[in-house]
Tab-separated table of N, CA, C and O in Angstrom:
chain	number	residue	atom	x	y	z
V	1	VAL	N	0.477	4.238	-2.222
V	1	VAL	CA	-1.102	4.975	-3.793
V	1	VAL	C	0.023	4.931	-4.882
V	1	VAL	O	1.230	5.030	-5.050
V	2	GLU	N	-0.666	4.592	-5.367
V	2	GLU	CA	-0.231	4.655	-7.275
V	2	GLU	C	-1.296	5.399	-7.740
V	2	GLU	O	-2.363	5.442	-7.857
V	3	HIS	N	-0.413	6.590	-8.130
V	3	HIS	CA	-1.327	7.797	-9.221
V	3	HIS	C	-2.005	7.137	-10.126
V	3	HIS	O	-1.921	6.669	-11.081
V	4	GLY	N	-3.247	7.265	-9.911
V	4	GLY	CA	-4.660	7.320	-10.927
V	4	GLY	C	-4.597	6.038	-10.757
V	4	GLY	O	-5.796	5.811	-11.396
V	5	GLY	N	-4.178	5.328	-9.704
V	5	GLY	CA	-4.477	3.377	-9.834
V	5	GLY	C	-5.076	3.505	-8.838
V	5	GLY	O	-6.367	2.806	-8.489
V	6	THR	N	-4.920	3.705	-7.536
V	6	THR	CA	-5.893	3.254	-6.441
V	6	THR	C	-5.612	4.943	-5.406
V	6	THR	O	-6.070	5.226	-4.462
V	7	GLY	N	-5.076	5.774	-6.304
V	7	GLY	CA	-5.293	7.489	-5.579
V	7	GLY	C	-4.438	8.212	-6.205
V	7	GLY	O	-4.405	7.995	-7.833
V	8	LEU	N	-4.540	9.842	-5.884
V	8	LEU	CA	-4.207	10.625	-6.642
V	8	LEU	C	-3.112	11.250	-5.546
V	8	LEU	O	-3.326	11.391	-4.996
V	9	LEU	N	-1.410	11.295	-6.414
V	9	LEU	CA	-0.477	12.279	-5.572
V	9	LEU	C	-0.239	13.459	-5.946
V	9	LEU	O	-0.383	13.758	-7.557
V	10	HIS	N	-0.023	14.323	-5.246
V	10	HIS	CA	1.314	15.253	-5.845
V	10	HIS	C	2.354	16.239	-5.018
V	10	HIS	O	2.353	15.407	-4.384
V	11	ALA	N	2.701	16.587	-5.717
V	11	ALA	CA	4.094	17.570	-4.769
V	11	ALA	C	3.937	17.834	-3.659
V	11	ALA	O	2.816	18.833	-3.479
V	12	HIS	N	4.867	18.158	-2.487
V	12	HIS	CA	4.562	18.483	-1.174
V	12	HIS	C	4.318	19.918	-1.450
V	12	HIS	O	5.186	20.609	-2.867
V	13	GLU	N	3.508	19.926	-1.229
V	13	GLU	CA	3.089	22.153	-0.753
V	13	GLU	C	2.781	22.425	-2.552
V	13	GLU	O	2.874	23.348	-2.741
V	14	ASP	N	2.189	21.719	-2.995
V	14	ASP	CA	1.860	21.813	-4.740
V	14	ASP	C	0.308	22.256	-4.569
V	14	ASP	O	-0.117	21.195	-4.389
V	15	ALA	N	0.006	23.808	-3.744
V	15	ALA	CA	-2.207	23.578	-4.087
V	15	ALA	C	-2.283	23.290	-5.646
V	15	ALA	O	-3.142	22.890	-5.349
V	16	SER	N	-1.796	23.887	-5.920
V	16	SER	CA	-2.738	23.462	-7.644
V	16	SER	C	-2.781	22.112	-7.969
V	16	SER	O	-3.910	21.770	-8.402
V	17	ALA	N	-1.691	21.073	-7.568
V	17	ALA	CA	-1.961	19.724	-8.124
V	17	ALA	C	-2.349	19.090	-6.758
V	17	ALA	O	-3.740	18.416	-7.321
V	18	LEU	N	-2.942	19.702	-5.994
V	18	LEU	CA	-3.648	18.912	-4.848
V	18	LEU	C	-4.944	19.968	-5.278
V	18	LEU	O	-5.990	18.905	-5.123
V	19	ALA	N	-5.427	20.905	-5.346
V	19	ALA	CA	-6.402	21.253	-5.916
V	19	ALA	C	-7.073	20.535	-7.208
V	19	ALA	O	-8.412	20.403	-7.679
V	20	ALA	N	-6.574	20.058	-8.593
V	20	ALA	CA	-6.430	19.172	-9.865
V	20	ALA	C	-6.990	18.106	-9.310
V	20	ALA	O	-7.924	17.995	-9.885
V	21	ASN	N	-6.277	17.901	-8.216
V	21	ASN	CA	-6.731	16.532	-7.724
V	21	ASN	C	-8.023	16.026	-7.111
V	21	ASN	O	-9.181	15.283	-7.217
V	22	ILE	N	-8.059	17.548	-6.179
V	22	ILE	CA	-9.496	17.053	-5.768
V	22	ILE	C	-11.220	17.591	-6.637
V	22	ILE	O	-11.651	16.774	-6.690
V	23	LEU	N	-10.758	18.425	-7.619
V	23	LEU	CA	-11.488	18.423	-8.655
V	23	LEU	C	-11.830	17.203	-9.558
V	23	LEU	O	-13.059	16.505	-9.953
V	24	ALA	N	-10.749	16.350	-9.934
V	24	ALA	CA	-10.953	15.472	-10.376
V	24	ALA	C	-12.269	14.396	-10.140
V	24	ALA	O	-12.551	13.587	-10.622
V	25	VAL	N	-11.737	14.529	-8.202
V	25	VAL	CA	-12.691	13.589	-7.666
V	25	VAL	C	-14.366	13.710	-7.512
V	25	VAL	O	-14.839	12.987	-7.744
V	26	THR	N	-14.002	14.837	-7.356
V	26	THR	CA	-15.661	15.347	-7.191
V	26	THR	C	-16.496	15.887	-8.419
V	26	THR	O	-17.460	15.704	-7.857
V	27	ARG	N	-15.386	15.706	-9.330
V	27	ARG	CA	-16.205	16.177	-11.139
V	27	ARG	C	-16.525	14.694	-11.141
V	27	ARG	O	-17.348	14.400	-12.084
V	28	ASP	N	-15.456	13.663	-11.030
V	28	ASP	CA	-15.845	12.195	-11.651
V	28	ASP	C	-16.197	11.468	-10.693
V	28	ASP	O	-14.928	10.728	-10.470
V	29	THR	N	-17.588	11.230	-10.209
V	29	THR	CA	-17.906	9.876	-9.004
V	29	THR	C	-17.334	8.898	-9.756
V	29	THR	O	-16.798	8.118	-8.754
V	30	ALA	N	-17.442	8.926	-10.692
V	30	ALA	CA	-17.122	7.164	-11.262
V	30	ALA	C	-15.582	7.195	-10.741
V	30	ALA	O	-15.386	6.122	-10.640
V	31	PHE	N	-14.763	7.753	-11.539
V	31	PHE	CA	-13.662	7.957	-10.988
V	31	PHE	C	-13.346	7.888	-10.179
V	31	PHE	O	-12.384	6.648	-9.114
V	32	ALA	N	-13.676	8.530	-8.822
V	32	ALA	CA	-13.630	8.717	-7.043
V	32	ALA	C	-13.534	6.856	-7.067
V	32	ALA	O	-13.034	6.711	-5.709
V	33	VAL	N	-14.788	6.588	-7.222
V	33	VAL	CA	-15.283	4.853	-6.933
V	33	VAL	C	-14.326	3.716	-7.338
V	33	VAL	O	-14.049	3.450	-6.613
V	34	ARG	N	-13.824	4.503	-8.752
V	34	ARG	CA	-12.779	3.533	-9.353
V	34	ARG	C	-11.674	3.275	-8.850
V	34	ARG	O	-11.303	2.678	-8.753
V	35	LEU	N	-11.286	4.375	-8.178
V	35	LEU	CA	-9.717	5.090	-7.504
V	35	LEU	C	-10.144	4.046	-6.091
V	35	LEU	O	-9.416	3.498	-5.163
V	36	GLY	N	-11.372	4.336	-5.054
V	36	GLY	CA	-11.576	3.565	-3.928
V	36	GLY	C	-11.222	2.256	-3.979
V	36	GLY	O	-11.223	1.439	-3.060
V	37	GLN	N	-12.186	1.695	-4.751
V	37	GLN	CA	-12.345	0.445	-5.413
V	37	GLN	C	-10.641	-0.396	-5.456
V	37	GLN	O	-10.515	-1.747	-4.368
V	38	ALA	N	-10.215	0.382	-6.270
V	38	ALA	CA	-8.938	-0.206	-6.390
V	38	ALA	C	-8.573	-0.173	-5.219
V	38	ALA	O	-6.834	-0.850	-4.808
V	39	GLY	N	-8.117	1.050	-4.626
V	39	GLY	CA	-7.399	1.097	-2.983
V	39	GLY	C	-7.728	0.043	-2.150
V	39	GLY	O	-6.902	-0.621	-1.470
V	40	ARG	N	-9.329	-0.731	-1.889
V	40	ARG	CA	-9.503	-1.408	-1.044
V	40	ARG	C	-9.159	-2.738	-1.198
V	40	ARG	O	-8.811	-4.035	-0.315
V	41	ASP	N	-9.182	-2.966	-2.877
V	41	ASP	CA	-8.796	-4.535	-3.266
V	41	ASP	C	-7.315	-4.472	-3.169
V	41	ASP	O	-7.101	-5.933	-2.717
V	42	ARG	N	-6.318	-3.346	-3.164
V	42	ARG	CA	-5.173	-3.466	-2.889
V	42	ARG	C	-4.575	-3.701	-1.346
V	42	ARG	O	-4.166	-4.910	-1.101
V	43	VAL	N	-5.554	-3.459	-0.752
V	43	VAL	CA	-5.233	-3.474	0.777
V	43	VAL	C	-5.720	-4.724	1.054
V	43	VAL	O	-4.971	-5.676	2.097
V	44	ALA	N	-6.715	-5.093	0.473
V	44	ALA	CA	-6.853	-6.399	0.893
V	44	ALA	C	-6.242	-8.237	-0.196
V	44	ALA	O	-5.830	-8.381	0.872
V	45	ARG	N	-5.642	-7.846	-0.381
V	45	ARG	CA	-4.240	-8.661	-0.993
V	45	ARG	C	-3.265	-8.148	-0.932
V	45	ARG	O	-2.635	-9.344	-0.665
V	46	GLU	N	-2.653	-7.144	-0.403
V	46	GLU	CA	-1.536	-7.280	-0.416
V	46	GLU	C	-1.601	-6.665	1.618
V	46	GLU	O	-0.099	-7.710	2.338
V	47	PHE	N	-2.233	-6.722	2.365
V	47	PHE	CA	-2.497	-6.577	3.457
V	47	PHE	C	-3.190	-7.830	4.465
V	47	PHE	O	-3.351	-6.838	5.476
V	48	SER	N	-3.556	-8.480	4.041
V	48	SER	CA	-4.405	-9.579	4.590
V	48	SER	C	-4.015	-10.186	5.478
V	48	SER	O	-2.670	-9.991	5.807
V	49	ARG	N	-4.717	-10.729	6.551
V	49	ARG	CA	-4.029	-11.635	7.789
V	49	ARG	C	-2.561	-12.563	7.110
V	49	ARG	O	-1.633	-12.388	8.200
V	50	GLU	N	-3.434	-13.046	6.249
V	50	GLU	CA	-2.628	-14.600	6.227
V	50	GLU	C	-1.399	-14.001	5.487
V	50	GLU	O	-0.378	-14.757	6.129
V	51	ARG	N	-0.913	-12.999	4.270
V	51	ARG	CA	-0.493	-12.372	3.984
V	51	ARG	C	0.794	-12.057	4.706
V	51	ARG	O	2.055	-11.944	5.191
V	52	PHE	N	-0.017	-11.474	6.134
V	52	PHE	CA	1.035	-10.596	7.103
V	52	PHE	C	1.979	-11.731	7.944
V	52	PHE	O	2.920	-11.527	8.244
V	53	ALA	N	0.883	-13.129	7.986
V	53	ALA	CA	1.353	-14.173	8.841
V	53	ALA	C	2.447	-14.663	8.245
V	53	ALA	O	3.718	-15.212	8.949
V	54	SER	N	2.165	-14.551	6.746
V	54	SER	CA	3.032	-15.486	6.113
V	54	SER	C	4.631	-14.873	6.179
V	54	SER	O	5.632	-15.552	5.949
V	55	ASN	N	4.098	-13.051	5.958
V	55	ASN	CA	5.523	-12.542	5.904
V	55	ASN	C	6.730	-12.132	6.952
V	55	ASN	O	7.765	-12.573	7.384
V	56	VAL	N	5.594	-12.495	8.548
V	56	VAL	CA	6.364	-12.770	9.668
V	56	VAL	C	6.993	-13.860	9.592
V	56	VAL	O	8.011	-14.552	10.287
V	57	ALA	N	6.363	-15.012	9.452
V	57	ALA	CA	6.780	-16.243	9.440
V	57	ALA	C	8.124	-16.723	8.861
V	57	ALA	O	9.162	-16.937	9.465
V	58	ALA	N	8.020	-16.107	7.415
V	58	ALA	CA	9.397	-15.706	6.210
V	58	ALA	C	10.113	-15.075	7.424
V	58	ALA	O	11.768	-15.423	7.309
V	59	LEU	N	9.647	-13.695	7.591
V	59	LEU	CA	11.563	-13.459	8.596
V	59	LEU	C	11.828	-13.734	9.625
V	59	LEU	O	12.975	-13.903	10.313
V	60	TYR	N	10.791	-14.605	10.735
V	60	TYR	CA	11.488	-15.620	11.598
V	60	TYR	C	12.473	-16.597	11.244
V	60	TYR	O	12.936	-17.091	11.848
V	61	ALA	N	11.815	-17.044	10.239
V	61	ALA	CA	12.359	-18.587	9.579
V	61	ALA	C	13.999	-17.979	9.101
V	61	ALA	O	15.132	-18.338	9.424
V	62	SER	N	14.322	-16.521	8.700
V	62	SER	CA	15.150	-16.122	7.915
V	62	SER	C	16.393	-15.817	9.131
V	62	SER	O	17.544	-16.169	9.427
V	63	TYR	N	15.554	-15.100	10.166
V	63	TYR	CA	16.063	-14.842	11.443
V	63	TYR	C	17.139	-16.034	12.316
V	63	TYR	O	17.930	-15.973	12.508
V	64	LEU	N	16.193	-17.004	11.936
V	64	LEU	CA	16.549	-18.766	12.786
V	64	LEU	C	17.381	-18.458	11.742
V	64	LEU	O	18.785	-19.580	12.470
V	65	SER	N	17.545	-19.361	10.499
V	65	SER	CA	18.645	-19.785	10.095
V	65	SER	C	19.686	-19.132	9.851
V	65	SER	O	20.698	-19.210	10.052
V	66	LYS	N	19.813	-17.429	9.992
V	66	LYS	CA	20.822	-17.048	9.593
V	66	LYS	C	21.803	-17.172	11.598
V	66	LYS	O	22.616	-16.811	11.454
V	67	ARG	N	20.409	-16.862	12.433
V	67	ARG	CA	21.289	-17.397	13.483
V	67	ARG	C	22.049	-18.730	14.042
V	67	ARG	O	22.918	-18.582	14.271
V	68	GLY	N	21.629	-19.091	13.069
V	68	GLY	CA	21.713	-20.829	13.710
V	68	GLY	C	23.356	-20.973	12.794
V	68	GLY	O	23.963	-21.550	14.000
V	69	SER	N	23.615	-20.281	11.502
V	69	SER	CA	24.846	-20.518	10.803
V	69	SER	C	26.004	-19.657	11.660
V	69	SER	O	26.744	-20.079	11.383
V	70	SER	N	25.254	-18.779	12.117
V	70	SER	CA	26.176	-17.719	13.050
V	70	SER	C	26.551	-18.064	14.491
V	70	SER	O	27.775	-18.507	15.014
V	71	GLN	N	26.057	-19.213	14.815
V	71	GLN	CA	26.455	-20.045	16.069
V	71	GLN	C	27.108	-21.214	16.027
V	71	GLN	O	27.909	-21.815	16.770
V	72	SER	N	27.019	-21.398	14.734
V	72	SER	CA	27.555	-22.727	14.584
V	72	SER	C	29.217	-22.924	13.544
V	72	SER	O	30.028	-23.562	13.550
V	73	ALA	N	29.501	-21.379	13.071
V	73	ALA	CA	30.356	-21.197	12.709
V	73	ALA	C	31.747	-20.581	13.511
V	73	ALA	O	31.915	-20.700	15.500
């Protein structure tokens, strides 16, 4: 979560900050909608199936290249 961009953050056990954040989104519907849309956009961009598959493939490739170089030594 990016504070003010995809959501609102507050310190652990800071009830005043939590209350302020709740009031901010309940009093400003447009702000709440912007946060929600930004969050959805970030999830679609950062956590898509394609990106996950690419990251897994890169991880396997990295593992296999390290494994191959350690076996040839």
